[in-house]
XYZ file of N, CA and C in Angstrom:
330
model
N -27.138 24.576 -10.669
C -26.884 24.079 -12.165
C -27.133 22.506 -11.731
N -28.229 22.377 -13.389
C -28.573 21.008 -13.130
C -27.873 20.078 -14.317
N -27.771 19.016 -13.964
C -26.910 17.947 -15.114
C -27.646 18.263 -16.226
N -26.519 18.114 -17.178
C -27.162 18.585 -18.786
C -27.501 19.751 -19.094
N -26.852 20.928 -18.385
C -27.503 22.271 -18.721
C -25.484 22.677 -19.144
N -26.011 23.837 -20.305
C -25.491 24.316 -21.130
C -25.753 26.102 -20.959
N -24.078 26.282 -20.339
C -24.344 27.883 -20.786
C -23.276 28.303 -21.806
N -23.491 29.446 -22.387
C -22.605 29.122 -23.573
C -22.491 30.842 -23.490
N -21.354 30.674 -24.560
C -19.967 32.253 -24.421
C -20.699 33.533 -23.831
N -19.735 34.195 -22.641
C -20.322 35.331 -22.291
C -21.557 35.470 -21.747
N -22.110 34.540 -20.989
C -23.723 34.562 -20.123
C -22.920 34.889 -18.598
N -23.864 35.167 -17.941
C -23.131 35.468 -17.181
C -24.420 35.098 -15.932
N -24.281 34.369 -14.924
C -25.305 33.738 -13.569
C -24.838 34.298 -12.663
N -25.653 35.314 -12.033
C -25.156 36.290 -11.027
C -26.501 35.996 -9.976
N -25.739 35.584 -8.435
C -26.994 35.550 -7.297
C -26.407 36.698 -6.324
N -27.467 37.435 -5.725
C -26.876 38.428 -4.564
C -27.403 37.395 -2.810
N -26.591 37.987 -2.637
C -26.932 37.491 -0.858
C -28.220 37.541 -0.179
N -28.950 38.964 -0.560
C -30.119 38.975 -0.059
C -30.636 39.561 -0.815
N -32.275 39.690 -0.567
C -32.886 40.538 -1.517
C -33.911 41.443 -1.062
N -33.388 42.872 -0.860
C -34.514 43.758 0.088
C -36.099 43.773 -0.235
N -36.299 43.183 -1.650
C -37.782 43.194 -2.541
C -38.180 41.978 -1.996
N -38.182 40.874 -1.211
C -38.757 40.143 -0.644
C -38.189 38.856 -1.829
N -38.052 39.268 -2.993
C -38.082 38.208 -4.084
C -36.727 36.939 -3.993
N -36.379 36.234 -4.043
C -35.656 35.128 -3.952
C -34.405 35.748 -4.397
N -32.988 35.527 -3.477
C -32.075 35.830 -4.103
C -31.174 34.790 -4.737
N -31.153 33.574 -4.845
C -30.712 33.123 -5.380
C -31.028 32.725 -7.290
N -29.488 31.724 -7.689
C -30.069 31.516 -9.067
C -30.141 30.280 -8.631
N -30.656 29.431 -10.051
C -31.217 28.271 -10.171
C -31.693 28.087 -11.178
N -30.559 27.002 -12.054
C -30.744 26.665 -13.292
C -31.461 24.927 -12.944
N -32.192 24.700 -13.480
C -33.014 23.329 -13.748
C -31.706 22.251 -14.507
N -32.169 21.164 -15.263
C -32.026 19.710 -15.508
C -32.046 20.627 -17.120
N -30.940 19.631 -17.846
C -31.371 20.204 -19.560
C -31.933 21.597 -19.943
N -31.324 22.276 -19.449
C -31.304 24.069 -19.660
C -30.277 23.947 -21.071
N -30.554 25.159 -21.573
C -29.794 25.828 -22.996
C -30.136 27.750 -22.379
N -28.730 27.928 -21.643
C -28.904 29.463 -21.526
C -27.984 29.971 -23.066
N -28.541 30.868 -23.273
C -27.873 31.568 -24.964
C -26.894 32.297 -24.256
N -26.119 32.525 -25.410
C -24.965 33.495 -25.479
C -25.448 34.729 -25.047
N -24.571 35.212 -24.227
C -24.677 37.096 -23.568
C -25.825 37.072 -22.761
N -26.739 36.164 -22.055
C -27.652 35.825 -21.353
C -26.927 36.639 -20.245
N -28.262 37.051 -19.235
C -27.865 37.537 -17.955
C -28.873 36.904 -17.140
N -28.568 36.514 -16.078
C -29.110 35.880 -15.143
C -28.879 36.370 -13.557
N -29.992 36.964 -13.205
C -29.473 37.684 -12.057
C -30.980 37.413 -11.072
N -30.440 36.781 -9.825
C -31.189 36.012 -8.585
C -32.934 35.514 -9.764
N -32.393 34.318 -10.742
C -33.654 34.037 -11.205
C -33.829 32.522 -10.772
N -34.984 31.825 -11.483
C -35.227 30.391 -11.710
C -35.242 29.905 -13.139
N -34.931 28.993 -13.166
C -35.101 28.535 -15.019
C -35.434 27.024 -14.806
N -36.680 26.688 -15.120
C -36.813 25.338 -15.161
C -36.269 24.186 -15.717
N -36.801 23.119 -15.733
C -35.668 22.032 -16.092
C -35.926 22.055 -17.766
N -35.294 21.927 -18.719
C -35.378 21.978 -20.558
C -35.934 22.880 -20.969
N -35.544 24.176 -20.491
C -36.172 25.105 -21.012
C -34.558 25.697 -21.410
N -35.025 26.877 -22.665
C -34.605 26.887 -23.376
C -34.411 28.699 -23.672
N -32.882 29.622 -23.274
C -33.227 31.150 -23.241
C -32.328 31.273 -24.584
N -32.916 31.860 -25.079
C -32.033 32.605 -26.446
C -30.931 33.906 -26.473
N -30.476 33.981 -27.521
C -29.450 34.538 -26.652
C -29.262 35.905 -26.545
N -28.909 36.620 -25.716
C -28.712 37.964 -24.961
C -30.037 38.094 -24.350
N -31.026 37.290 -23.760
C -32.082 37.341 -22.518
C -31.397 37.863 -21.185
N -32.520 38.786 -20.478
C -31.793 39.103 -19.494
C -33.243 38.697 -18.391
N -32.692 38.093 -17.254
C -33.706 37.833 -16.070
C -33.661 38.105 -15.274
N -33.955 39.101 -14.697
C -34.350 40.119 -13.259
C -34.528 39.234 -12.043
N -34.585 39.723 -11.216
C -34.245 39.423 -9.832
C -35.848 38.860 -9.715
N -36.008 37.448 -9.093
C -36.768 37.151 -8.625
C -37.872 36.113 -9.664
N -37.377 36.315 -10.963
C -38.416 36.153 -12.104
C -37.803 34.310 -12.374
N -38.953 34.034 -13.046
C -39.365 32.408 -12.992
C -39.652 31.878 -14.466
N -38.908 30.718 -14.690
C -38.823 30.432 -16.345
C -39.431 29.109 -15.992
N -40.982 28.540 -16.201
C -41.687 27.177 -15.824
C -40.671 26.557 -16.640
N -41.060 24.812 -16.413
C -40.090 23.661 -17.036
C -40.487 24.107 -18.884
N -39.519 23.546 -19.725
C -40.114 23.617 -20.678
C -40.571 24.311 -21.795
N -39.986 25.902 -21.418
C -40.640 26.970 -21.876
C -39.242 27.754 -22.596
N -39.517 28.739 -24.054
C -38.698 29.043 -24.710
C -38.753 30.222 -24.361
N -37.687 31.157 -24.044
C -37.103 32.332 -24.471
C -36.786 32.979 -25.595
N -37.482 33.797 -26.471
C -36.893 34.384 -27.854
C -35.675 34.708 -27.223
N -34.590 35.064 -28.413
C -33.456 35.812 -28.474
C -33.802 37.620 -28.013
N -33.182 38.118 -26.925
C -33.364 39.448 -26.346
C -34.358 39.471 -25.852
N -34.972 38.691 -25.222
C -36.085 38.745 -24.375
C -35.522 39.017 -23.018
N -36.642 40.402 -22.268
C -36.085 40.655 -21.072
C -37.294 40.078 -19.832
N -36.929 39.721 -18.883
C -37.677 39.091 -17.947
C -37.840 40.054 -16.959
N -38.940 41.345 -16.322
C -38.947 41.887 -15.225
C -39.179 41.425 -14.159
N -38.499 41.954 -13.251
C -38.825 41.253 -11.685
C -39.887 40.649 -11.294
N -39.899 39.578 -10.706
C -40.966 38.796 -9.961
C -42.001 38.074 -11.344
N -41.736 38.487 -12.116
C -42.219 37.676 -13.518
C -42.199 36.407 -13.853
N -42.735 35.550 -13.923
C -43.218 34.193 -14.291
C -43.484 33.835 -15.350
N -43.051 32.863 -15.798
C -43.186 32.389 -17.334
C -43.566 31.367 -17.217
N -45.119 30.356 -18.000
C -45.598 29.166 -17.637
C -44.695 28.171 -18.512
N -44.368 27.001 -18.068
C -43.776 26.120 -18.568
C -44.629 25.776 -19.971
N -43.886 25.244 -21.150
C -44.329 25.007 -22.512
C -45.093 26.170 -22.918
N -44.391 27.613 -22.822
C -45.065 28.531 -23.507
C -43.594 28.895 -24.493
N -44.257 30.039 -25.397
C -42.679 30.996 -25.907
C -43.251 32.518 -25.379
N -42.451 32.722 -25.019
C -42.462 34.509 -24.645
C -41.535 35.072 -25.148
N -41.197 36.744 -25.625
C -40.670 37.521 -26.023
C -41.080 38.640 -26.271
N -39.574 39.326 -26.143
C -39.994 40.940 -26.247
C -39.417 41.799 -25.088
N -39.308 42.876 -24.704
C -39.218 44.121 -23.627
C -40.434 44.926 -23.685
N -40.356 44.761 -22.564
C -40.616 43.506 -21.432
C -41.350 42.307 -22.060
N -40.972 40.922 -21.992
C -41.150 39.839 -22.233
C -42.987 39.727 -21.871
N -43.076 39.333 -22.885
C -45.076 38.840 -23.204
C -44.746 37.405 -23.833
N -46.149 36.950 -23.096
C -46.835 35.570 -23.884
C -46.890 35.753 -25.634
N -46.369 35.002 -26.687
C -46.383 34.515 -27.897
C -47.579 33.925 -27.788
N -47.320 32.599 -27.217
C -48.130 31.622 -28.108
C -47.357 29.969 -27.137
N -48.579 29.584 -27.044
C -48.226 27.954 -26.132
C -46.891 27.100 -27.430
N -46.081 26.209 -27.068
C -44.886 25.632 -27.841
C -45.831 24.215 -28.908
N -45.724 24.329 -30.037
C -46.491 22.984 -30.428
C -45.525 21.846 -30.094
N -46.071 21.107 -30.540
C -46.052 19.404 -29.921
C -45.152 19.031 -30.450
N -44.513 19.626 -31.595
C -43.042 19.551 -32.264
C -42.109 20.474 -31.598
N -42.083 21.447 -31.453
C -41.024 22.362 -30.711
C -40.914 21.391 -29.091
N -41.975 21.172 -28.717
C -41.911 20.434 -27.559
C -40.935 19.588 -27.273
N -41.307 18.618 -28.471
C -40.258 17.324 -29.012
C -38.770 17.545 -29.169
N -38.542 18.821 -29.515
C -37.319 19.011 -29.994
C -36.559 19.580 -28.921
N -37.081 19.981 -27.828
C -36.399 20.190 -26.332
C -35.480 19.170 -25.522
N -34.702 19.741 -25.065
C -33.697 18.496 -24.540
C -34.455 17.274 -23.798
N -34.543 16.563 -23.968
C -34.942 15.587 -23.138
C -34.179 15.235 -21.918
N -34.934 14.966 -20.924
C -35.084 15.343 -19.602
C -34.806 13.775 -19.250
């Protein structure tokens, strides 16, 4: 868990001891990350300055790049990678659009 990160109510960060799939088993949260209410992170990695909306689910081995945003309720399947500076949404998650300069400026300063 990086400095300045926030984990809101009823969110669960979970890591496995090992992963039979070969995907990373640890959960890593970078600096200045916001994890919304009722999120579930299971053996996932979240880059610095990213925002996870309420109710997001990140499955084993998924990666959210720096300064990325997941809309509320987004489900990131195992092994899926979200590049930094993009907005993703849906079940399963899909690319919506790049973040605007104003949206990037509103993300937590690192």
